mmCIF file of N, CA, C and O in Angstrom:
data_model
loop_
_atom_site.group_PDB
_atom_site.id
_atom_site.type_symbol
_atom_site.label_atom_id
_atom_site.label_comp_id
_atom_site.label_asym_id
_atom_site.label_seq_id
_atom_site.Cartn_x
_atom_site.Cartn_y
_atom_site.Cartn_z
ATOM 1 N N UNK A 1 -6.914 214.183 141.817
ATOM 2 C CA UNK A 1 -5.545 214.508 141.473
ATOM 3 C C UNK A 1 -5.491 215.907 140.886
ATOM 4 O O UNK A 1 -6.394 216.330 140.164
ATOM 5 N N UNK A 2 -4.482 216.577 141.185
ATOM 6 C CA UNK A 2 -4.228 217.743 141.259
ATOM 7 C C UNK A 2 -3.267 218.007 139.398
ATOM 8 O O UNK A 2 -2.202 217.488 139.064
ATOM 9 N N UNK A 3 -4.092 218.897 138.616
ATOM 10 C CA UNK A 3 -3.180 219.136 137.456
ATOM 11 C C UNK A 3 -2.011 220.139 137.674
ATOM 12 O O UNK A 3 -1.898 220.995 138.552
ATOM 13 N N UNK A 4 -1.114 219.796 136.583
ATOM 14 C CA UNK A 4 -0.279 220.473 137.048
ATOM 15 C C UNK A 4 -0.356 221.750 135.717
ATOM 16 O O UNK A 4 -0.879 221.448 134.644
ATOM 17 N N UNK A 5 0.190 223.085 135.937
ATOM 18 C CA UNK A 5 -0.019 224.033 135.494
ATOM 19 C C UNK A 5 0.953 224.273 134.151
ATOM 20 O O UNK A 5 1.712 225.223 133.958
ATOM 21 N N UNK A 6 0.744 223.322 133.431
ATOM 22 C CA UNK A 6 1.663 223.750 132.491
ATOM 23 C C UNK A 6 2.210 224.978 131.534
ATOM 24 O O UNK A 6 3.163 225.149 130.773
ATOM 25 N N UNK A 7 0.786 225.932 132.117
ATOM 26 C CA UNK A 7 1.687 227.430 131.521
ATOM 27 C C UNK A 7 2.778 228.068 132.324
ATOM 28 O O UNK A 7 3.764 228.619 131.836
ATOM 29 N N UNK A 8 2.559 227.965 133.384
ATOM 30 C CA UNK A 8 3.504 228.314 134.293
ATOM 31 C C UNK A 8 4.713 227.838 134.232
ATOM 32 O O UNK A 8 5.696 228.577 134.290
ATOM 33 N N UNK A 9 4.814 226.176 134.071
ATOM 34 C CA UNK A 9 6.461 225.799 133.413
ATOM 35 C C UNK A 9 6.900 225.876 132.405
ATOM 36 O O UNK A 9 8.105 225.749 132.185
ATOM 37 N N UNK A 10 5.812 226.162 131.321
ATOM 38 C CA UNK A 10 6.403 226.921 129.578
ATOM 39 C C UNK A 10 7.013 228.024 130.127
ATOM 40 O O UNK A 10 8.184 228.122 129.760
ATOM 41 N N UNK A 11 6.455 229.329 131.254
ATOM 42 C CA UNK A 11 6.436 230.450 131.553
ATOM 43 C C UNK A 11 8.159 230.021 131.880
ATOM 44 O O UNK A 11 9.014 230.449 131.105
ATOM 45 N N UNK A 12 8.559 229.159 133.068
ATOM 46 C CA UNK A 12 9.182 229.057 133.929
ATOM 47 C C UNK A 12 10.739 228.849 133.050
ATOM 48 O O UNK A 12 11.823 229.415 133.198
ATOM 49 N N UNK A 13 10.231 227.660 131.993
ATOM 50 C CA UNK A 13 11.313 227.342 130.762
ATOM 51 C C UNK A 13 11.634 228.754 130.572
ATOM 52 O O UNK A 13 12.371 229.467 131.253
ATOM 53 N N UNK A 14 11.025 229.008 129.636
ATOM 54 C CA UNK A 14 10.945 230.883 128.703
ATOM 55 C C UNK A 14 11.623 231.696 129.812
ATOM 56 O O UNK A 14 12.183 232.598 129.189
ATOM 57 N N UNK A 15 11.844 231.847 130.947
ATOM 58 C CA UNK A 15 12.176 232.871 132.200
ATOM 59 C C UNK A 15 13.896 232.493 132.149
ATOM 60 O O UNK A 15 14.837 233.273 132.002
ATOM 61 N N UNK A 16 13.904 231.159 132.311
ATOM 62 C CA UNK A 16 15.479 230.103 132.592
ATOM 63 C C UNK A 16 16.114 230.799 131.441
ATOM 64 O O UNK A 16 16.930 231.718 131.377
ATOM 65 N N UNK A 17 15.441 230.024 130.478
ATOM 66 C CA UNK A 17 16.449 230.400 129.050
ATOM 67 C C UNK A 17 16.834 231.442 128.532
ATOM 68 O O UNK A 17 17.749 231.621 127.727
ATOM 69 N N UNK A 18 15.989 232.290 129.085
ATOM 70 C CA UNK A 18 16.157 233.985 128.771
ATOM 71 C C UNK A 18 17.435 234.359 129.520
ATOM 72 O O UNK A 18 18.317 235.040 128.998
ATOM 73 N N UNK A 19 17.517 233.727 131.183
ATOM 74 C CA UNK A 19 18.397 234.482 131.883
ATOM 75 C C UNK A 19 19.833 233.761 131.566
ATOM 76 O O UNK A 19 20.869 234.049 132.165
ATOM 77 N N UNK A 20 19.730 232.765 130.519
ATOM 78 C CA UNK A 20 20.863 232.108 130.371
ATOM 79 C C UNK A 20 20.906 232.753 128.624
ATOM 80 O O UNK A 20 21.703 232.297 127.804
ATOM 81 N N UNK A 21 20.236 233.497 128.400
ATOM 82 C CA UNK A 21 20.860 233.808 126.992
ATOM 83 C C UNK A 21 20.752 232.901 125.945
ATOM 84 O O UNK A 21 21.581 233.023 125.043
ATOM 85 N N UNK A 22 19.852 231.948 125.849
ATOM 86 C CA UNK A 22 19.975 231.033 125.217
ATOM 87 C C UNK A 22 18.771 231.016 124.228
ATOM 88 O O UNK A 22 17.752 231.608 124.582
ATOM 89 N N UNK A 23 18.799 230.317 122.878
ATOM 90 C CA UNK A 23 17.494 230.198 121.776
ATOM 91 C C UNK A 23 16.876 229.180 121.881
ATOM 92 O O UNK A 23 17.345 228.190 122.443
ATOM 93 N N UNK A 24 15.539 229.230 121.289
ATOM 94 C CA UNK A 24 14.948 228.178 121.825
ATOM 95 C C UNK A 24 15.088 227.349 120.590
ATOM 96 O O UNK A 24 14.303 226.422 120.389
ATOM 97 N N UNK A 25 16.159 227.670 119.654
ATOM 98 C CA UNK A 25 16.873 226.951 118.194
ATOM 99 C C UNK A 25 17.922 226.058 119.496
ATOM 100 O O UNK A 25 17.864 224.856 119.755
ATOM 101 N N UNK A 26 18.429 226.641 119.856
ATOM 102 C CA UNK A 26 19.398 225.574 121.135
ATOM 103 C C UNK A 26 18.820 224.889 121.643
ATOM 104 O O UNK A 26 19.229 223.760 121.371
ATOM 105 N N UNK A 27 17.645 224.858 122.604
ATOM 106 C CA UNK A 27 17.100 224.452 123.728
ATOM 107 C C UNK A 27 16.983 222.840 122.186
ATOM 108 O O UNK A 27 17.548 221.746 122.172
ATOM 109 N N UNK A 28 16.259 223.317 121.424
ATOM 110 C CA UNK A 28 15.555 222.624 120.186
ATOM 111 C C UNK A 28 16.223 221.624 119.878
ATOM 112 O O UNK A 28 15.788 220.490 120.080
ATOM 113 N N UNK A 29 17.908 221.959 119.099
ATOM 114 C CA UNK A 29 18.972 221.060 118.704
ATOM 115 C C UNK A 29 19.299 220.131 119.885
ATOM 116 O O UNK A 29 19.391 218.905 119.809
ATOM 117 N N UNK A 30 19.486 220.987 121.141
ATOM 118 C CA UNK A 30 20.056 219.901 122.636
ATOM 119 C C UNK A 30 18.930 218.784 122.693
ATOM 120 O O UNK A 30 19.158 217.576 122.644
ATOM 121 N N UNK A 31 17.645 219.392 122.806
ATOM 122 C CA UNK A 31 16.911 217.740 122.979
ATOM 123 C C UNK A 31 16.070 217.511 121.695
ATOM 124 O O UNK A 31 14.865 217.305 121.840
ATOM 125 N N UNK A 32 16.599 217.532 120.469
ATOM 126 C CA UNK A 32 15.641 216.869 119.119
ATOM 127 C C UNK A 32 14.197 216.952 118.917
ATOM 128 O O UNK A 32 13.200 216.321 118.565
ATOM 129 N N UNK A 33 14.692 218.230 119.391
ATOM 130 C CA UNK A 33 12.822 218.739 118.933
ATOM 131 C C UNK A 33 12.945 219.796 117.872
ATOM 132 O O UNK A 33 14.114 220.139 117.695
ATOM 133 N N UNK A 34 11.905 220.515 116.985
ATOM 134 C CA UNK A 34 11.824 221.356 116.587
ATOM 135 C C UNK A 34 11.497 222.682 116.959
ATOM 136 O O UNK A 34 10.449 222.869 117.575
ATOM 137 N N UNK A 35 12.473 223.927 116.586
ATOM 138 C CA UNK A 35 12.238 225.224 117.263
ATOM 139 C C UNK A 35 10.870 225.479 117.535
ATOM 140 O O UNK A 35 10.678 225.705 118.730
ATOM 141 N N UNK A 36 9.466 225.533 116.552
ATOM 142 C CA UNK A 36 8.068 225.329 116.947
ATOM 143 C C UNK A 36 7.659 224.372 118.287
ATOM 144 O O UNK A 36 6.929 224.956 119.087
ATOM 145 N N UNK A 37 7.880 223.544 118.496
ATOM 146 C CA UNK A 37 8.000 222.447 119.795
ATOM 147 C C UNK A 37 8.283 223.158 120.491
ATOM 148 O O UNK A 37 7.249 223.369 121.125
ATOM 149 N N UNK A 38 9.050 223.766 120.885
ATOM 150 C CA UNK A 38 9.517 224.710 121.791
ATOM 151 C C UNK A 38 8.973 225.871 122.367
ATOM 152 O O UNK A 38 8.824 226.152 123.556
ATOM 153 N N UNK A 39 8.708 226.477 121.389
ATOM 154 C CA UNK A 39 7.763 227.702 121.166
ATOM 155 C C UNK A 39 6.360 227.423 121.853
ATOM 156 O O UNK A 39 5.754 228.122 122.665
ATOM 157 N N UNK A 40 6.022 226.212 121.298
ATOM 158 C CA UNK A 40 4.342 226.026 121.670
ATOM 159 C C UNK A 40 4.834 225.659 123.244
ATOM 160 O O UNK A 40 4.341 226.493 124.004
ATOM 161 N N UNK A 41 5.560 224.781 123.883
ATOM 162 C CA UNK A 41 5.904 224.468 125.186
ATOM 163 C C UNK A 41 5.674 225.758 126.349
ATOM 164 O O UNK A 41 5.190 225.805 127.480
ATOM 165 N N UNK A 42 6.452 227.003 125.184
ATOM 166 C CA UNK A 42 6.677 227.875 126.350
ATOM 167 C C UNK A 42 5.147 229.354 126.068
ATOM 168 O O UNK A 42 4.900 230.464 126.540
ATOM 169 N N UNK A 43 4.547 228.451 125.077
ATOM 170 C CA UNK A 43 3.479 229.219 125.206
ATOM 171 C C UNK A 43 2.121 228.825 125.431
ATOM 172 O O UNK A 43 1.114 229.474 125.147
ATOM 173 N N UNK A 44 2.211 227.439 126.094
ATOM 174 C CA UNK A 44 1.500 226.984 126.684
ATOM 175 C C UNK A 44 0.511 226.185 125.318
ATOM 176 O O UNK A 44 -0.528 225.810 125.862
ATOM 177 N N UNK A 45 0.476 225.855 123.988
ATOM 178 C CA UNK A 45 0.170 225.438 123.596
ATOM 179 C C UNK A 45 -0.259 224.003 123.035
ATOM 180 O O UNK A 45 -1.032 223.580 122.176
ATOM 181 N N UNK A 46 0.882 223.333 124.208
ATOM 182 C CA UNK A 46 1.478 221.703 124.048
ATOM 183 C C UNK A 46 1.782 221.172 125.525
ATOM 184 O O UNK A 46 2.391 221.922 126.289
ATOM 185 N N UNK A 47 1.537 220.405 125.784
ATOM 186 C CA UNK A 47 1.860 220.032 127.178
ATOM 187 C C UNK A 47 3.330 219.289 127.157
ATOM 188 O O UNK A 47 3.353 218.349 126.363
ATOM 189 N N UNK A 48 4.432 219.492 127.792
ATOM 190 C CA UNK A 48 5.818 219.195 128.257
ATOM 191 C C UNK A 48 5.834 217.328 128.485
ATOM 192 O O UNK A 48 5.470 216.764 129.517
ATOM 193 N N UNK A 49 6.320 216.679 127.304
ATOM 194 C CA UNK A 49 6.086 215.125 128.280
ATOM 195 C C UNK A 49 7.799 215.507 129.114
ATOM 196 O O UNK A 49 8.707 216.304 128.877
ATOM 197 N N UNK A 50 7.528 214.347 130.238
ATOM 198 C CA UNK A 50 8.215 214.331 131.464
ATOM 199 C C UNK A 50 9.918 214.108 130.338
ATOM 200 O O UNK A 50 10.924 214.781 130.562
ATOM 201 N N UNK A 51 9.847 213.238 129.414
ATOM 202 C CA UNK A 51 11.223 212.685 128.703
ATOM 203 C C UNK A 51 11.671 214.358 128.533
ATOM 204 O O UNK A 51 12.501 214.823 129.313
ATOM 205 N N UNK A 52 11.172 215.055 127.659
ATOM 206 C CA UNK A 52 11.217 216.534 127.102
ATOM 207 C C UNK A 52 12.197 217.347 128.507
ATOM 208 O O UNK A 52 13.346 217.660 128.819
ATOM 209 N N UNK A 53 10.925 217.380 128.952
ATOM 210 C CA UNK A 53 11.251 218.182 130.205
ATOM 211 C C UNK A 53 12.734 218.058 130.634
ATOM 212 O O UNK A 53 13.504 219.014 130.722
ATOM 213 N N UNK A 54 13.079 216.607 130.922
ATOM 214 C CA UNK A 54 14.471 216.512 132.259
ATOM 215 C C UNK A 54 15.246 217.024 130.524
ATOM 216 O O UNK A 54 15.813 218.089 130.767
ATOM 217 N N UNK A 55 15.422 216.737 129.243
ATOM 218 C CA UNK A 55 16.226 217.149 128.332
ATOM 219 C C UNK A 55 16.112 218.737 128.201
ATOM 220 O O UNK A 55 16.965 219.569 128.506
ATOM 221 N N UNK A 56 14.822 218.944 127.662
ATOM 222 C CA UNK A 56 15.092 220.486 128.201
ATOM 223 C C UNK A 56 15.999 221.607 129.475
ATOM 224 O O UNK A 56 16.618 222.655 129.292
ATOM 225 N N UNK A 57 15.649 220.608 131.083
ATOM 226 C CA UNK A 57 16.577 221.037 132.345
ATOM 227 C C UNK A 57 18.011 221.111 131.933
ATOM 228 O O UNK A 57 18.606 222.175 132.100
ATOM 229 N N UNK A 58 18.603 220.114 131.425
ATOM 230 C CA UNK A 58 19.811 219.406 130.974
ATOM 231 C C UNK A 58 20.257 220.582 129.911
ATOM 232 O O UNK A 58 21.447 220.880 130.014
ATOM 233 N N UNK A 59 19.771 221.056 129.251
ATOM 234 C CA UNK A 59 20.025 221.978 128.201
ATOM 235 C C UNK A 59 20.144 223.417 128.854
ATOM 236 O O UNK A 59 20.961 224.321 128.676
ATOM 237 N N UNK A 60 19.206 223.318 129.546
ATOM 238 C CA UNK A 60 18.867 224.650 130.766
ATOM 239 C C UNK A 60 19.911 224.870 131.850
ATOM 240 O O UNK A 60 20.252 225.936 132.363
ATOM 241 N N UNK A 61 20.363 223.590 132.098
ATOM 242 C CA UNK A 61 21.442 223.429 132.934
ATOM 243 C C UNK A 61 20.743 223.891 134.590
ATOM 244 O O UNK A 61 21.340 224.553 135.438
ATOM 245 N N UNK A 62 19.562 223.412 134.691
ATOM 246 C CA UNK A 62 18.861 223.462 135.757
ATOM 247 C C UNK A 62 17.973 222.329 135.954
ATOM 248 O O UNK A 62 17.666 221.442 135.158
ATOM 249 N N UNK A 63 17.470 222.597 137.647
ATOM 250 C CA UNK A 63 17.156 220.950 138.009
ATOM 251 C C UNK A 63 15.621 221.311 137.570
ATOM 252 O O UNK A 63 15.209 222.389 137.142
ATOM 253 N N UNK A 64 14.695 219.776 137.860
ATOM 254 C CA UNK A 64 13.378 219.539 137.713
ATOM 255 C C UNK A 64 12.650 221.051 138.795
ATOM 256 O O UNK A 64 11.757 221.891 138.685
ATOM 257 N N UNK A 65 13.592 220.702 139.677
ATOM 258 C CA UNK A 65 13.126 220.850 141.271
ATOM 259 C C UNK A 65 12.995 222.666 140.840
ATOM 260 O O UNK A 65 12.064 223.256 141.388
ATOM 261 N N UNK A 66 13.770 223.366 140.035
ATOM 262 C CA UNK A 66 13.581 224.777 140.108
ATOM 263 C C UNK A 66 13.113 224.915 139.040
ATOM 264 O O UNK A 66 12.755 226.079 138.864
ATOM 265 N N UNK A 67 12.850 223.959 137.814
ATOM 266 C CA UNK A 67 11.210 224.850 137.030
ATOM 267 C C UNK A 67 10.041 224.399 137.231
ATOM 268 O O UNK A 67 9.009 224.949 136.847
ATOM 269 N N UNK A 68 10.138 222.993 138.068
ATOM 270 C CA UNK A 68 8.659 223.096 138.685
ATOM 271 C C UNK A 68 8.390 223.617 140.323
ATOM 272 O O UNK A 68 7.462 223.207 141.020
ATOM 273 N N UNK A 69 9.214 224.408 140.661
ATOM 274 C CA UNK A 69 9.080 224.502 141.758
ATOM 275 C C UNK A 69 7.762 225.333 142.291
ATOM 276 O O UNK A 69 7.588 225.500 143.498
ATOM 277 N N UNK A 70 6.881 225.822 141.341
ATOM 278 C CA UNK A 70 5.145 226.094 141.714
ATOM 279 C C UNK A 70 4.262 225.099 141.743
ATOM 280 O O UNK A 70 3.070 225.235 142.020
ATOM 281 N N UNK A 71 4.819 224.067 141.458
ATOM 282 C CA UNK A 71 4.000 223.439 140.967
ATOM 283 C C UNK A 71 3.886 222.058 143.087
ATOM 284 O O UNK A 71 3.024 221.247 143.425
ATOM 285 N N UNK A 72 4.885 222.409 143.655
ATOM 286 C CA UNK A 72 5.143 221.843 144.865
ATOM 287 C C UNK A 72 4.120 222.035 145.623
ATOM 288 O O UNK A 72 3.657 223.103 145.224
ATOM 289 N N UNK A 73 3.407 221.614 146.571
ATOM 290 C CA UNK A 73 2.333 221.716 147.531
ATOM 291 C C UNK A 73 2.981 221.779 148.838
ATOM 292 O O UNK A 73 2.417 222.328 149.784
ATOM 293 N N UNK A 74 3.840 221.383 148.916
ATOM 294 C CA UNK A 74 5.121 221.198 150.262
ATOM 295 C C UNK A 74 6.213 222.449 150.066
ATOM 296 O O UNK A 74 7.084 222.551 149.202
ATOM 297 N N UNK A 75 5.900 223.304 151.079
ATOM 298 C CA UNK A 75 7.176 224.430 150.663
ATOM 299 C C UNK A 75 8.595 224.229 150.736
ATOM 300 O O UNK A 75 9.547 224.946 150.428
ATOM 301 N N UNK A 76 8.457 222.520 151.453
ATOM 302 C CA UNK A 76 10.238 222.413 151.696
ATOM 303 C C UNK A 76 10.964 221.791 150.261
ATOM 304 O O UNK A 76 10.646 220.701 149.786
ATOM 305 N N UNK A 77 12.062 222.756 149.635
ATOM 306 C CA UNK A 77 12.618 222.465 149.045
ATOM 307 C C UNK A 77 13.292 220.999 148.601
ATOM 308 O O UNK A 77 14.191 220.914 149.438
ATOM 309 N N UNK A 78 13.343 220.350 148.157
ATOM 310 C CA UNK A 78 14.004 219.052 147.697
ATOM 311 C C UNK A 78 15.489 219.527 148.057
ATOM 312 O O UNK A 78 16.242 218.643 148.465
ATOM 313 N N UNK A 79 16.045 220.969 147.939
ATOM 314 C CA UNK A 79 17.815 221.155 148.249
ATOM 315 C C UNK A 79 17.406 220.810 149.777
ATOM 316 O O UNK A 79 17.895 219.786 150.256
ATOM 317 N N UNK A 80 16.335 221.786 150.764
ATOM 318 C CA UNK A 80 16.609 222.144 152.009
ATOM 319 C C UNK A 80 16.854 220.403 152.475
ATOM 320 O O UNK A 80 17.916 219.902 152.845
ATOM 321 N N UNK A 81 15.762 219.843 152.348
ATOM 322 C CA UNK A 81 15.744 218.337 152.540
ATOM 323 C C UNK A 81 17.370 217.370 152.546
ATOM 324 O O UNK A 81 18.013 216.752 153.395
ATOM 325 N N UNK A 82 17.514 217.676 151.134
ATOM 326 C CA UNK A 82 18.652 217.326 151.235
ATOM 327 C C UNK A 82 19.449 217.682 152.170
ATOM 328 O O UNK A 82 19.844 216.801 152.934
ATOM 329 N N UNK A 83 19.840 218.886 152.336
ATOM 330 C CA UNK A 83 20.984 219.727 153.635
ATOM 331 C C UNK A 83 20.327 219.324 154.992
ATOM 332 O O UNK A 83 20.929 219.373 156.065
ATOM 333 N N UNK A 84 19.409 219.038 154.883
ATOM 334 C CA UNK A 84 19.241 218.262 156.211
ATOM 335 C C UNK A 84 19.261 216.944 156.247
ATOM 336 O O UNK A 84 19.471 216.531 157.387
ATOM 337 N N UNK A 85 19.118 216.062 155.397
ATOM 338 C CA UNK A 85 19.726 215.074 155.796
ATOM 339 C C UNK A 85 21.197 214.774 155.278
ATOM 340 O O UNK A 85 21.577 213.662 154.913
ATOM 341 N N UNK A 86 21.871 215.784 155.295
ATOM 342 C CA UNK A 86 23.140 215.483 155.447
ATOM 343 C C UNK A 86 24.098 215.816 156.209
ATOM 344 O O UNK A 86 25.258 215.415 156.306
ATOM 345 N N UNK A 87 23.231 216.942 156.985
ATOM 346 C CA UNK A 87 23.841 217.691 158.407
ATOM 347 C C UNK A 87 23.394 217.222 159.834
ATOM 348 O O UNK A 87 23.747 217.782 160.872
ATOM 349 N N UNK A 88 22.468 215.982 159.751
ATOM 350 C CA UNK A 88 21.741 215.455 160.830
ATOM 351 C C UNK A 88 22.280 214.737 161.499
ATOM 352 O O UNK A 88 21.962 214.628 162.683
ATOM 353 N N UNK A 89 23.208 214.063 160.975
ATOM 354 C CA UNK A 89 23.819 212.967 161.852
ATOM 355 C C UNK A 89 25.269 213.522 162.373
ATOM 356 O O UNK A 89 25.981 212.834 163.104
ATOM 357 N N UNK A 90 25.693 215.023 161.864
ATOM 358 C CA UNK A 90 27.173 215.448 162.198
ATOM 359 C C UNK A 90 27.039 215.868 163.813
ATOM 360 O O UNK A 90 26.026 216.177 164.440
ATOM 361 N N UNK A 91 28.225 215.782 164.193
ATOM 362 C CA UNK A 91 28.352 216.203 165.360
ATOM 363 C C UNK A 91 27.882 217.658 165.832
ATOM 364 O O UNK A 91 28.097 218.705 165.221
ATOM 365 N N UNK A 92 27.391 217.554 166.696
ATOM 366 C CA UNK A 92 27.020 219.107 166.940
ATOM 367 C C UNK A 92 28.077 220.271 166.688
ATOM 368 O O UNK A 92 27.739 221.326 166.151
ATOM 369 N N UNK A 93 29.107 220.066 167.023
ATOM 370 C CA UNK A 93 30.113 221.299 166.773
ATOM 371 C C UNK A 93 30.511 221.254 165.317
ATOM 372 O O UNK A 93 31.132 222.225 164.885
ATOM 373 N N UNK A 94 30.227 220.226 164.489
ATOM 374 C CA UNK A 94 30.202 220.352 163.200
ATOM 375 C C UNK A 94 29.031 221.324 162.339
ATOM 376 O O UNK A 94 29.124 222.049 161.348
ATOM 377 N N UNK A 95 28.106 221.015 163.079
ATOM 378 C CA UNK A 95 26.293 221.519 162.475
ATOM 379 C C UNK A 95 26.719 223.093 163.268
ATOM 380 O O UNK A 95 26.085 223.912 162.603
ATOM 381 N N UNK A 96 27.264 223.637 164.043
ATOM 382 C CA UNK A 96 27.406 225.136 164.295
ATOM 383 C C UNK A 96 28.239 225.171 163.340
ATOM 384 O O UNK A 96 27.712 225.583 162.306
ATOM 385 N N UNK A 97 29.805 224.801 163.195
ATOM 386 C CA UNK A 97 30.824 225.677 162.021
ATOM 387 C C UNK A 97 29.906 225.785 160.741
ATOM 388 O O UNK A 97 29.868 226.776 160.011
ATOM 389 N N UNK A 98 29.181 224.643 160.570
ATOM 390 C CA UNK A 98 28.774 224.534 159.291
ATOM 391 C C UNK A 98 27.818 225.590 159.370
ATOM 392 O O UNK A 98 28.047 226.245 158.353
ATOM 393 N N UNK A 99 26.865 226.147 159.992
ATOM 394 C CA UNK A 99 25.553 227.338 160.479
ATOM 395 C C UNK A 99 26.368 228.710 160.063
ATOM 396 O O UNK A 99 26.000 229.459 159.158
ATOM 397 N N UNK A 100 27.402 228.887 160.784
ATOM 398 C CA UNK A 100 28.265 229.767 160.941
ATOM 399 C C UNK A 100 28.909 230.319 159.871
ATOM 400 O O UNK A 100 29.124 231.524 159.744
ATOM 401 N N UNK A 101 29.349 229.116 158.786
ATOM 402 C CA UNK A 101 29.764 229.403 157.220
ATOM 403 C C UNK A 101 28.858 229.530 156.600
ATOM 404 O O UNK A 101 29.141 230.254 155.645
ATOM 405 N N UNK A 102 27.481 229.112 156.576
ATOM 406 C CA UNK A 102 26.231 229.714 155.658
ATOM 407 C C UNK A 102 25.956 230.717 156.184
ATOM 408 O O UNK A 102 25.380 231.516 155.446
ATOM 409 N N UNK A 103 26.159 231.087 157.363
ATOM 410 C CA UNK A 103 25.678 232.883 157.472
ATOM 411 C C UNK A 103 26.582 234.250 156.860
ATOM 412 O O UNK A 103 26.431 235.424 156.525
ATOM 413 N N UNK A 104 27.532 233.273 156.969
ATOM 414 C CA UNK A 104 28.831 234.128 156.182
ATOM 415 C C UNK A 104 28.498 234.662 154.691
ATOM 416 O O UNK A 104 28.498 235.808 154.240
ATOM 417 N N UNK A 105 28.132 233.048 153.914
ATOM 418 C CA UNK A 105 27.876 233.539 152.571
ATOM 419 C C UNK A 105 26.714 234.304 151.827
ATOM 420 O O UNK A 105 26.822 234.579 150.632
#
């Protein structure tokens, strides 16, 4: 079994929260941890339990799927997956308009 890299998702936390402007006194109060807890998380000093983590996302206002997304062995996204199975069964002239409006955006 394959470990998973937990400096890289302290790294990955610390990257999120930065681009959202946020303290890790917030991240702290949102899921009942202490600002140190936090700190050591994103400096690789403590390993992330899984409960932490989805409260931390939730605070982050981001999914599992984009701060562990190094941590994947499969390059297909959990979104792409999704968009395909939800565009698979549409009619073909549906799956072009729909092609046609993602190239747009």
């Amino acid at each position: 079994m394959i470990e998973l890299d937990f400096s890289v998702i302290g790294q990955r936390i610390k990257e999120v929260r930065g681009e959202r402007n946020l303290t890790q006194e917030y991240i702290a109060n949102m899921t009942g941890v202490n600002v140190s807890h936090i700190s050591n998380i994103e400096t690789n000093k403590v390993k992330v339990s899984l409960t932490l983590l989805v409260g931390i996302c939730n605070a982050l206002d981001c999914t599992l799927d984009y701060i562990l997304q190094n941590e994947y062995h499969n390059p297909t996204s959990i979104l792409e997956k999704e968009l395909f199975n939800t565009i698979k069964d549409m009619e073909k002239e549906k799956q072009e308009t729909l092609l046609r409006i993602a190239k747009v955006l």
